[in-house]
Tab-separated table of C-alpha atoms in Angstrom:
chain	number	residue	atom	x	y	z
J	8	MET	CA	76.161	42.282	67.630
J	9	THR	CA	72.742	43.709	66.775
J	10	THR	CA	69.723	41.981	68.287
J	11	LEU	CA	66.196	42.343	66.890
J	12	ARG	CA	62.833	41.319	68.285
J	13	ALA	CA	59.527	41.450	66.459
J	14	GLY	CA	55.769	41.202	66.836
J	15	SER	CA	52.978	40.941	64.285
J	16	ALA	CA	49.224	41.004	63.837
J	17	THR	CA	46.846	40.551	60.908
J	18	ASP	CA	43.080	40.762	60.419
J	19	VAL	CA	40.608	40.348	57.589
J	20	GLY	CA	38.991	43.715	58.407
J	21	GLN	CA	35.323	44.662	58.492
J	22	ILE	CA	34.438	44.352	54.794
J	23	ARG	CA	36.488	41.597	53.145
J	24	SER	CA	35.507	37.931	53.344
J	25	ASN	CA	39.074	36.603	53.091
J	26	ASN	CA	42.543	37.820	54.030
J	27	GLN	CA	44.806	38.314	51.002
J	28	ASP	CA	47.675	39.690	53.121
J	29	SER	CA	50.668	37.578	54.125
J	30	HIS	CA	53.497	38.414	56.494
J	31	LEU	CA	56.946	37.137	57.269
J	32	VAL	CA	58.697	36.802	60.634
J	33	VAL	CA	61.900	34.742	60.364
J	34	VAL	CA	63.971	35.162	63.504
J	35	ALA	CA	66.774	32.869	62.283
J	36	THR	CA	67.709	35.186	59.399
J	37	ASP	CA	66.270	38.372	60.898
J	38	LEU	CA	63.938	38.718	57.900
J	39	TYR	CA	60.533	40.406	58.235
J	40	GLY	CA	57.984	41.366	55.623
J	41	VAL	CA	54.400	42.183	54.597
J	42	ALA	CA	52.700	41.354	51.274
J	43	ASP	CA	49.275	42.595	50.138
J	44	GLY	CA	47.833	40.398	47.369
J	45	MET	CA	45.399	41.304	44.608
J	46	GLY	CA	43.659	39.537	41.757
J	47	GLY	CA	40.359	38.006	42.695
J	48	HIS	CA	39.205	35.841	45.552
J	49	GLN	CA	42.014	33.284	45.258
J	50	GLY	CA	44.723	35.046	43.231
J	51	GLY	CA	45.618	37.621	45.868
J	52	GLU	CA	46.135	35.037	48.575
J	53	VAL	CA	48.318	32.909	46.307
J	54	ALA	CA	50.435	35.830	45.134
J	55	SER	CA	51.146	37.242	48.600
J	56	ALA	CA	51.917	33.783	50.036
J	57	MET	CA	54.319	33.057	47.172
J	58	ALA	CA	56.058	36.392	47.686
J	59	VAL	CA	56.915	35.837	51.351
J	60	GLU	CA	57.799	32.153	50.879
J	61	ILE	CA	60.173	32.752	47.983
J	62	ALA	CA	61.722	35.768	49.682
J	63	GLU	CA	62.462	33.608	52.721
J	64	GLN	CA	63.990	30.854	50.556
J	65	HIS	CA	66.306	33.102	48.567
J	66	ALA	CA	67.297	35.895	50.972
J	67	THR	CA	70.038	33.660	52.361
J	68	GLU	CA	72.990	36.019	52.136
J	69	PRO	CA	72.792	38.987	54.548
J	70	THR	CA	73.194	41.742	51.924
J	71	LEU	CA	70.883	44.306	50.401
J	72	GLU	CA	71.514	42.956	46.900
J	73	SER	CA	70.643	39.418	47.987
J	74	LEU	CA	67.354	40.670	49.420
J	75	LYS	CA	66.575	42.559	46.203
J	76	GLU	CA	67.351	39.498	44.096
J	77	ALA	CA	65.033	37.379	46.262
J	78	VAL	CA	62.224	39.826	45.480
J	79	ARG	CA	62.994	39.661	41.745
J	80	ILE	CA	62.911	35.836	41.856
J	81	ALA	CA	59.528	35.986	43.607
J	82	ASN	CA	58.246	38.364	40.927
J	83	ARG	CA	59.182	36.029	38.076
J	84	ALA	CA	57.648	33.024	39.832
J	85	ILE	CA	54.334	34.812	40.438
J	86	PHE	CA	54.261	36.120	36.852
J	87	GLU	CA	54.857	32.663	35.379
J	88	LYS	CA	52.293	30.977	37.633
J	89	ALA	CA	49.648	33.579	36.745
J	90	GLY	CA	50.327	33.021	33.048
J	91	GLY	CA	49.923	29.258	33.342
J	92	ASP	CA	46.728	29.158	35.385
J	93	ARG	CA	43.546	30.754	34.057
J	94	ASP	CA	42.095	31.060	37.551
J	95	LEU	CA	45.141	33.042	38.717
J	96	HIS	CA	45.503	35.238	35.650
J	97	GLY	CA	46.174	38.870	36.619
J	98	MET	CA	47.199	38.154	40.203
J	99	GLY	CA	49.893	40.249	41.850
J	100	THR	CA	51.098	41.479	45.215
J	101	THR	CA	53.008	44.180	47.013
J	102	LEU	CA	56.020	43.302	49.156
J	103	VAL	CA	57.914	45.287	51.777
J	104	ALA	CA	60.652	43.670	53.857
J	105	VAL	CA	63.532	44.430	56.199
J	106	GLN	CA	66.544	42.288	57.099
J	107	LEU	CA	69.635	42.601	59.244
J	108	VAL	CA	72.553	42.581	56.779
J	109	GLN	CA	76.296	43.088	56.759
J	110	GLY	CA	77.343	46.433	55.346
J	111	ALA	CA	80.737	47.923	54.539
J	112	ASP	CA	81.052	49.434	58.026
J	113	GLY	CA	79.201	46.820	60.037
J	114	GLU	CA	75.643	45.629	60.511
J	115	GLU	CA	72.801	47.516	58.867
J	116	ILE	CA	69.056	47.202	58.403
J	117	ALA	CA	68.258	46.706	54.720
J	118	TRP	CA	64.761	47.434	53.432
J	119	VAL	CA	63.128	46.722	50.059
J	120	ASN	CA	59.767	47.676	48.602
J	121	VAL	CA	57.529	47.080	45.573
J	122	GLY	CA	53.961	48.432	45.609
J	123	ASP	CA	52.229	50.533	48.250
J	124	SER	CA	52.872	48.558	51.440
J	125	ARG	CA	55.108	50.678	53.662
J	126	VAL	CA	58.081	50.600	56.009
J	127	TYR	CA	58.428	53.308	58.675
J	128	LEU	CA	61.207	54.018	61.153
J	129	LEU	CA	60.530	55.432	64.626
J	130	ARG	CA	63.725	57.008	65.957
J	131	ASP	CA	63.986	59.597	68.716
J	132	ASP	CA	60.162	59.761	68.809
J	133	MET	CA	60.021	60.761	65.121
J	134	LEU	CA	58.202	58.503	62.623
J	135	THR	CA	59.674	58.573	59.113
J	136	GLN	CA	58.373	56.742	56.052
J	137	LEU	CA	61.379	55.090	54.389
J	138	SER	CA	59.679	53.537	51.359
J	139	ALA	CA	57.942	55.292	48.478
J	140	ASP	CA	54.473	54.142	47.418
J	141	HIS	CA	54.329	52.884	43.841
J	142	SER	CA	50.842	54.203	43.206
J	143	LEU	CA	49.201	56.659	40.848
J	144	VAL	CA	48.269	59.190	43.524
J	145	GLU	CA	51.718	59.064	45.141
J	146	ASP	CA	53.276	59.889	41.760
J	147	LEU	CA	50.917	62.862	41.556
J	148	VAL	CA	51.918	63.934	45.079
J	149	ARG	CA	55.617	63.720	44.191
J	150	ASP	CA	54.981	65.759	41.039
J	151	GLY	CA	53.184	68.422	43.063
J	152	GLN	CA	49.772	67.820	41.471
J	153	LEU	CA	48.131	66.518	44.658
J	154	THR	CA	48.630	67.212	48.346
J	155	PRO	CA	48.967	64.257	50.758
J	156	ASP	CA	45.516	65.094	52.155
J	157	GLU	CA	43.993	65.033	48.658
J	158	ALA	CA	45.757	61.753	47.873
J	159	ALA	CA	44.305	60.150	51.025
J	160	VAL	CA	40.736	60.512	49.690
J	161	HIS	CA	41.437	60.287	45.957
J	162	PRO	CA	39.149	57.767	44.182
J	163	GLN	CA	42.159	56.239	42.370
J	164	ARG	CA	44.381	55.892	45.436
J	165	ASN	CA	44.413	52.082	45.122
J	166	ILE	CA	45.796	52.031	41.561
J	167	LEU	CA	49.372	50.701	41.663
J	168	THR	CA	52.116	51.600	39.202
J	169	ARG	CA	54.379	48.730	40.318
J	170	ALA	CA	53.711	45.299	41.846
J	171	LEU	CA	55.061	41.771	41.814
J	172	GLY	CA	53.679	39.389	39.171
J	173	ILE	CA	52.521	42.025	36.693
J	174	ASP	CA	55.541	41.811	34.384
J	175	LEU	CA	58.498	39.481	33.943
J	176	ASP	CA	60.906	42.082	35.339
J	177	VAL	CA	60.362	44.516	38.194
J	178	GLU	CA	62.334	47.396	39.684
J	179	VAL	CA	62.915	46.943	43.404
J	180	ASP	CA	63.463	49.939	45.683
J	181	GLY	CA	65.872	49.477	48.568
J	182	ASN	CA	68.271	51.112	51.006
J	183	THR	CA	70.058	50.534	54.311
J	184	VAL	CA	69.939	52.177	57.733
J	185	VAL	CA	72.506	51.977	60.540
J	186	PRO	CA	70.601	50.472	63.508
J	187	PHE	CA	70.623	51.926	67.018
J	188	THR	CA	69.086	50.603	70.181
J	189	GLY	CA	65.539	51.905	70.502
J	190	ASP	CA	64.875	52.052	66.762
J	191	ARG	CA	61.495	50.625	65.822
J	192	TYR	CA	60.496	49.569	62.296
J	193	LEU	CA	56.849	49.390	61.275
J	194	LEU	CA	55.879	47.339	58.202
J	195	CYS	CA	52.237	47.447	57.130
J	196	SER	CA	49.737	46.979	54.340
J	197	ASP	CA	47.526	49.838	53.163
J	198	GLY	CA	44.735	48.522	55.380
J	199	LEU	CA	46.537	50.254	58.261
J	200	PHE	CA	47.555	53.658	56.912
J	201	ASN	CA	44.288	54.157	55.030
J	202	GLU	CA	42.436	53.995	58.355
J	203	VAL	CA	44.983	55.213	60.926
J	204	SER	CA	46.880	58.492	60.710
J	205	GLU	CA	50.649	58.632	61.042
J	206	ASP	CA	50.238	60.645	64.241
J	207	GLN	CA	48.200	57.777	65.722
J	208	MET	CA	50.766	55.220	64.558
J	209	ALA	CA	53.590	57.165	66.177
J	210	SER	CA	51.635	57.515	69.395
J	211	VAL	CA	51.043	53.747	69.658
J	212	LEU	CA	54.663	52.921	68.851
J	213	ARG	CA	55.875	55.314	71.561
J	214	ARG	CA	53.372	54.101	74.166
J	215	LEU	CA	53.539	50.304	73.856
J	216	ALA	CA	56.980	48.776	74.308
J	217	ASP	CA	56.048	45.207	73.424
J	218	PRO	CA	56.048	44.770	69.614
J	219	ASP	CA	53.199	42.235	69.639
J	220	GLU	CA	51.027	44.560	71.713
J	221	ALA	CA	51.861	47.521	69.477
J	222	ALA	CA	50.985	45.533	66.330
J	223	ALA	CA	47.697	44.325	67.816
J	224	GLU	CA	46.723	47.828	68.908
J	225	LEU	CA	47.395	49.256	65.437
J	226	VAL	CA	45.201	46.559	63.873
J	227	ARG	CA	42.463	47.332	66.398
J	228	LEU	CA	42.582	51.037	65.521
J	229	ALA	CA	42.365	50.223	61.808
J	230	ASN	CA	39.246	48.143	62.389
J	231	GLU	CA	37.839	50.891	64.554
J	232	GLY	CA	38.502	53.364	61.731
J	233	GLY	CA	36.448	51.331	59.257
J	234	GLY	CA	38.461	48.203	58.453
J	235	ARG	CA	37.707	48.514	54.742
J	236	ASP	CA	40.637	46.271	53.770
J	237	ASN	CA	42.791	43.491	55.188
J	238	ILE	CA	45.157	44.808	57.868
J	239	THR	CA	48.645	43.445	58.504
J	240	VAL	CA	51.323	44.923	60.781
J	241	VAL	CA	54.847	43.803	61.693
J	242	VAL	CA	56.829	45.732	64.325
J	243	VAL	CA	60.595	45.150	64.501
J	244	ASP	CA	62.632	46.567	67.388
J	245	VAL	CA	66.390	47.038	67.664
J	246	ALA	CA	66.832	45.612	71.166
J	247	ASP	CA	70.618	45.866	71.189
J	248	ASP	CA	73.027	47.520	68.754
J	249	GLY	CA	76.218	45.903	70.110
J	250	GLY	CA	77.448	49.101	71.709
J	251	ARG	CA	77.110	51.191	68.561
J	252	ALA	CA	75.188	53.954	70.326
J	253	GLU	CA	77.774	54.117	73.119
J	254	ASN	CA	80.612	54.313	70.612
J	255	ALA	CA	78.800	57.081	68.782
J	256	SER	CA	78.385	58.974	72.034
J	257	ALA	CA	82.104	58.614	72.763
J	258	VAL	CA	82.986	59.923	69.309
J	259	LEU	CA	80.690	62.879	69.773
J	260	ALA	CA	82.249	63.605	73.157
J	261	ASP	CA	85.649	63.835	71.475
J	262	ASP	CA	84.379	65.804	68.483
J	263	PRO	CA	80.929	67.382	69.018
J	264	THR	CA	80.803	68.654	65.407
J	265	ARG	CA	81.096	65.209	63.860
J	266	VAL	CA	78.011	63.463	62.473
J	267	VAL	CA	78.101	59.777	63.301
J	268	SER	CA	74.882	58.484	61.742
J	269	ALA	CA	71.358	59.480	60.911
J	270	VAL	CA	68.228	58.274	59.220
J	271	PRO	CA	68.815	57.951	55.459
J	272	ALA	CA	66.924	60.106	53.013
J	273	ALA	CA	63.317	58.974	53.250
J	274	ALA	CA	60.678	58.832	50.568
J	275	GLY	CA	57.772	59.972	52.665
J	276	ARG	CA	56.897	62.148	55.624
J	277	THR	CA	58.263	62.496	59.130
J	278	VAL	CA	55.808	62.843	61.994
J	279	GLU	CA	56.565	65.178	64.900
J	280	ALA	CA	59.655	66.613	63.234
J	281	LYS	CA	60.148	70.010	61.669
J	282	ASP	CA	61.142	70.065	58.003
J	283	ASP	CA	64.497	71.694	58.801
J	284	ALA	CA	65.337	68.982	61.316
J	285	LEU	CA	64.408	66.249	58.853
J	286	PHE	CA	66.467	67.864	56.135
J	287	ALA	CA	69.459	68.075	58.448
J	288	ALA	CA	69.078	64.410	59.388
J	289	GLN	CA	68.835	63.352	55.750
J	290	ARG	CA	71.766	65.519	54.800
J	291	SER	CA	73.945	63.991	57.497
J	292	SER	CA	73.478	60.539	55.959
J	293	LEU	CA	75.103	61.418	52.634
J	294	PRO	CA	77.609	58.686	51.648
J	295	ASP	CA	81.350	59.162	51.783
J	296	PRO	CA	82.604	59.698	48.192
J	297	GLY	CA	85.262	57.033	48.772
J	298	ASP	CA	82.853	54.464	50.165
J	299	ASP	CA	81.662	52.003	47.493
J	300	HIS	CA	78.802	50.827	49.693
J	301	GLY	CA	77.544	54.377	49.811
J	302	ALA	CA	76.330	53.924	46.234
J	303	GLU	CA	73.271	52.152	47.664
J	304	SER	CA	72.357	55.159	49.792
J	305	THR	CA	69.939	57.788	48.602
J	306	ASP	CA	71.439	61.219	48.085
J	307	VAL	CA	68.947	63.739	49.405
J	308	PHE	CA	70.216	66.460	47.109
J	309	ASP	CA	69.723	64.211	44.092
J	310	ASN	CA	66.217	63.464	45.334
J	311	LEU	CA	65.427	67.137	45.702
J	312	ASP	CA	66.867	67.923	42.268
J	313	LYS	CA	64.883	65.078	40.723
J	314	ALA	CA	61.687	66.246	42.419
J	315	ARG	CA	62.239	69.793	41.171
J	316	SER	CA	63.102	68.419	37.731
J	317	ARG	CA	59.878	66.374	37.626
J	318	ARG	CA	57.816	69.389	38.625
J	319	PHE	CA	59.685	71.583	36.122
J	320	THR	CA	59.320	69.017	33.353
J	321	TRP	CA	55.620	68.603	34.002
J	322	ARG	CA	55.020	72.336	34.036
J	323	VAL	CA	57.043	72.851	30.850
J	324	VAL	CA	55.164	70.073	29.079
J	325	ALA	CA	51.819	71.442	30.267
J	326	PHE	CA	52.813	74.946	29.139
J	327	PHE	CA	53.811	73.817	25.655
J	328	VAL	CA	50.726	71.641	25.272
J	329	LEU	CA	48.557	74.619	26.230
J	330	LEU	CA	50.540	76.861	23.892
J	331	LEU	CA	50.090	74.442	21.001
J	332	LEU	CA	46.368	74.263	21.699
J	333	VAL	CA	46.084	78.054	21.677
J	334	VAL	CA	48.113	78.332	18.464
J	335	GLY	CA	46.008	75.597	16.882
J	336	VAL	CA	42.786	77.358	17.822
J	337	VAL	CA	44.062	80.692	16.458
J	338	ILE	CA	45.234	79.119	13.188
J	339	GLY	CA	41.959	77.253	12.855
J	340	ALA	CA	39.985	80.451	13.410
J	341	ILE	CA	42.068	82.290	10.812
J	342	GLY	CA	41.610	79.473	8.307
J	343	TRP	CA	37.888	79.328	9.003
J	344	SER	CA	37.557	83.103	8.532
J	345	ALA	CA	39.645	83.067	5.344
J	346	SER	CA	37.562	80.286	3.788
J	347	ARG	CA	34.372	82.310	4.328
J	348	THR	CA	35.661	85.670	3.080
J	349	TYR	CA	35.395	86.889	-0.542
J	350	TYR	CA	36.772	89.853	-2.409
J	351	VAL	CA	36.288	91.345	-5.876
J	352	GLY	CA	39.413	92.394	-7.737
J	353	PHE	CA	41.153	92.075	-11.083
J	354	ASP	CA	42.508	88.956	-12.770
J	355	GLY	CA	44.618	90.616	-15.419
J	356	GLU	CA	42.184	92.902	-17.265
J	357	LYS	CA	39.084	91.036	-16.146
J	358	VAL	CA	37.018	91.612	-13.024
J	359	ALA	CA	37.192	88.477	-10.851
J	360	VAL	CA	35.858	87.075	-7.573
J	361	TYR	CA	38.319	85.488	-5.098
J	362	ARG	CA	37.746	83.327	-1.990
J	363	GLY	CA	39.982	84.445	0.894
J	364	LYS	CA	41.691	87.633	2.035
J	365	PRO	CA	43.419	90.041	-0.391
J	366	GLY	CA	47.103	89.091	-0.364
J	367	GLY	CA	46.428	86.018	1.810
J	368	VAL	CA	46.806	85.414	5.590
J	369	LEU	CA	49.687	83.246	6.896
J	370	TRP	CA	49.732	80.322	4.462
J	371	PHE	CA	46.038	80.688	3.500
J	372	ASP	CA	46.334	82.168	-0.030
J	373	PRO	CA	43.248	83.491	-1.854
J	374	LYS	CA	41.752	81.226	-4.536
J	375	LEU	CA	40.122	82.375	-7.786
J	376	ASP	CA	36.399	81.683	-7.603
J	377	ARG	CA	35.223	82.996	-10.977
J	378	THR	CA	36.048	85.539	-13.702
J	379	LEU	CA	33.490	87.968	-15.158
J	380	ALA	CA	33.058	89.429	-18.648
J	381	ILE	CA	33.505	92.938	-17.270
J	382	THR	CA	36.914	94.400	-18.145
J	383	ARG	CA	39.007	96.933	-16.290
J	384	SER	CA	38.088	99.633	-18.852
J	385	ASP	CA	34.375	98.904	-18.307
J	386	VAL	CA	34.635	99.695	-14.625
J	387	PRO	CA	33.851	103.293	-13.642
J	388	PRO	CA	37.084	105.180	-12.834
J	389	ALA	CA	35.920	105.913	-9.265
J	390	VAL	CA	35.513	102.179	-8.546
J	391	ARG	CA	38.811	100.938	-10.032
J	392	PRO	CA	41.026	101.762	-6.978
J	393	ASP	CA	38.765	99.659	-4.679
J	394	LEU	CA	38.972	96.673	-7.012
J	395	ALA	CA	42.725	97.088	-7.419
J	396	LYS	CA	43.126	96.675	-3.629
J	397	GLY	CA	40.422	94.009	-3.419
J	398	LYS	CA	36.963	94.814	-2.091
J	399	GLU	CA	36.076	92.385	0.718
J	400	PHE	CA	32.708	90.792	1.450
J	401	GLY	CA	31.509	88.464	4.182
J	402	SER	CA	29.387	86.176	2.000
J	403	SER	CA	28.749	85.187	-1.605
J	404	ASP	CA	25.331	86.902	-1.460
J	405	GLU	CA	26.993	90.239	-0.761
J	406	VAL	CA	29.349	89.642	-3.696
J	407	ASP	CA	26.418	88.909	-6.038
J	408	ARG	CA	24.613	92.117	-5.014
J	409	TYR	CA	27.732	94.161	-5.575
J	410	LEU	CA	28.336	92.630	-9.028
J	411	ARG	CA	24.732	93.372	-10.089
J	412	ASN	CA	25.227	97.011	-9.163
J	413	LEU	CA	28.575	97.072	-10.996
J	414	ARG	CA	26.978	95.646	-14.162
J	415	ASP	CA	24.191	98.225	-13.992
J	416	GLN	CA	26.756	101.039	-13.780
J	417	THR	CA	28.852	99.767	-16.704
J	418	GLU	CA	25.820	99.152	-18.957
J	419	GLY	CA	24.381	102.600	-18.198
J	420	ASP	CA	27.628	104.285	-19.194
J	421	GLN	CA	27.665	102.460	-22.557
J	422	THR	CA	24.066	103.531	-23.629
J	423	ASP	CA	24.266	107.178	-22.491
J	424	THR	CA	25.075	109.536	-25.528
J	425	SER	CA	24.743	113.327	-26.085
J	426	THR	CA	22.344	114.952	-28.692
J	427	THR	CA	23.511	118.112	-30.741
J	428	THR	CA	21.169	120.663	-32.681
J	429	SER	CA	22.475	123.305	-35.339
J	430	THR	CA	20.528	126.491	-36.426
J	431	ALA	CA	21.087	128.753	-39.527
J	432	PRO	CA	19.422	132.162	-40.405
J	433	ALA	CA	16.375	132.013	-42.670
J	434	SER	CA	16.780	133.137	-46.346
J	435	THR	CA	14.210	135.300	-48.177
J	436	THR	CA	13.543	135.264	-51.962
J	437	THR	CA	11.363	137.758	-53.911
J	438	THR	CA	9.403	136.235	-56.790
J	439	GLY	CA	7.773	138.875	-58.906
J	440	VAL	CA	6.584	142.377	-58.141
J	441	GLY	CA	5.203	142.611	-54.685
J	442	ALA	CA	5.629	138.855	-53.972
J	443	THR	CA	8.186	137.554	-51.466
J	444	THR	CA	9.019	133.875	-50.653
J	445	THR	CA	10.743	132.920	-47.342
J	446	THR	CA	12.565	129.561	-47.050
J	447	ALA	CA	13.495	128.170	-43.590
J	448	PRO	CA	17.041	126.827	-43.271
J	449	PRO	CA	17.461	123.053	-43.048
J	450	THR	CA	17.923	121.410	-39.674
J	451	THR	CA	19.735	118.204	-38.955
J	452	PRO	CA	18.303	115.715	-38.402
J	453	PRO	CA	15.937	115.505	-40.329
J	454	PRO	CA	16.106	118.403	-42.974
J	455	THR	CA	12.846	120.317	-43.492
J	456	THR	CA	11.764	123.174	-45.873
J	457	ALA	CA	9.206	125.817	-44.848
J	458	PRO	CA	6.276	126.463	-47.320
J	459	SER	CA	6.478	129.606	-49.509
J	460	THR	CA	4.425	132.585	-48.506
J	461	THR	CA	3.103	135.368	-50.846
J	462	ALA	CA	2.686	138.771	-49.287
J	463	ALA	CA	-0.329	140.917	-50.276
J	464	PRO	CA	0.426	144.112	-52.172
């Protein structure tokens, strides 16, 4: 039979005037929890107190599903109370809890979580975060958009994506772990991990054997680090596993290649453990395909695939959004250019002015702006090929200047004519003895006649 012992500590911190955290230590049912309330001076306290009280009342059956259902009942109660009391409107709370339950293969430690309060497991001197924070920055970390160090100082790190009392229904995270003697569970509000590093937490949990002393020391370090929020810590130790560790050792002695148990796939980070070692530990906890209870366990490969899928999906979406923006800008630029371009061409036999590009660009077709009285035959032959293709201009002023020049050319050609002059030999007539008359030939235009001349004898 598994035996647990626990210790706890809580403090208002250095900044807050009241403590909106609540915690749960129920030895009779081996139920332990931490709730971090929010929603004004009074609302946070009410919400967190309701969460732990209702969880204690309804987590009566030692199963993971019973513990999850107790959390869902607490959520509905907080939501309904906030809706019926103006002073409590908008209140909510986180809740993280562990309980000794009966699993398919014996006793297990079940854990549940909603919000950003956390549950850690210290095993073999390695500290592993079991729960996943339901916060904006943690989602960004999981999607690869922020590093854990960036998330720790992000201005929106306190924005939650899930909490009790915010909606009528809530999704509750949960899993189970096979307990071994020496395991130590740490439950805490964000007032601890925002001020104390995971390395410091692990060091305290290794150094102080008494759970009450360990909890008090962690609270002290959080206050020393700034104490900017309420701080609540519950430490739960597996004092006796009923011989499970000895049985596991015997099995390993018979078959050294067999994996007996390991820490289940965790949501967060492991302190003082290499990534390969953590991966191996998570991998060894994969459920047996024939074990129905294994459906509650987290498959590390599924987690990895989902993480990659989230990163891939985000990158694909970002790529297509960027691509659409670029295409939109290009199309807009083309449309803008086309609307400000003119060309002179022919509309049938008439010279015409069009707005747009000759032949059109994409779906921006040219539009007839105006038709002139000048016909194709009026246009000088050397100019006709340019107008047949469409002569482009960057503004209407340039078009007007070109048309004035074109009119001048056509009008000049119409008024220019050639002048022709004809000449005939002069004729001579003799009138009387010794008198001769010479008559000049007519010219056209106008006809003229030279005067007669009499020569002296």
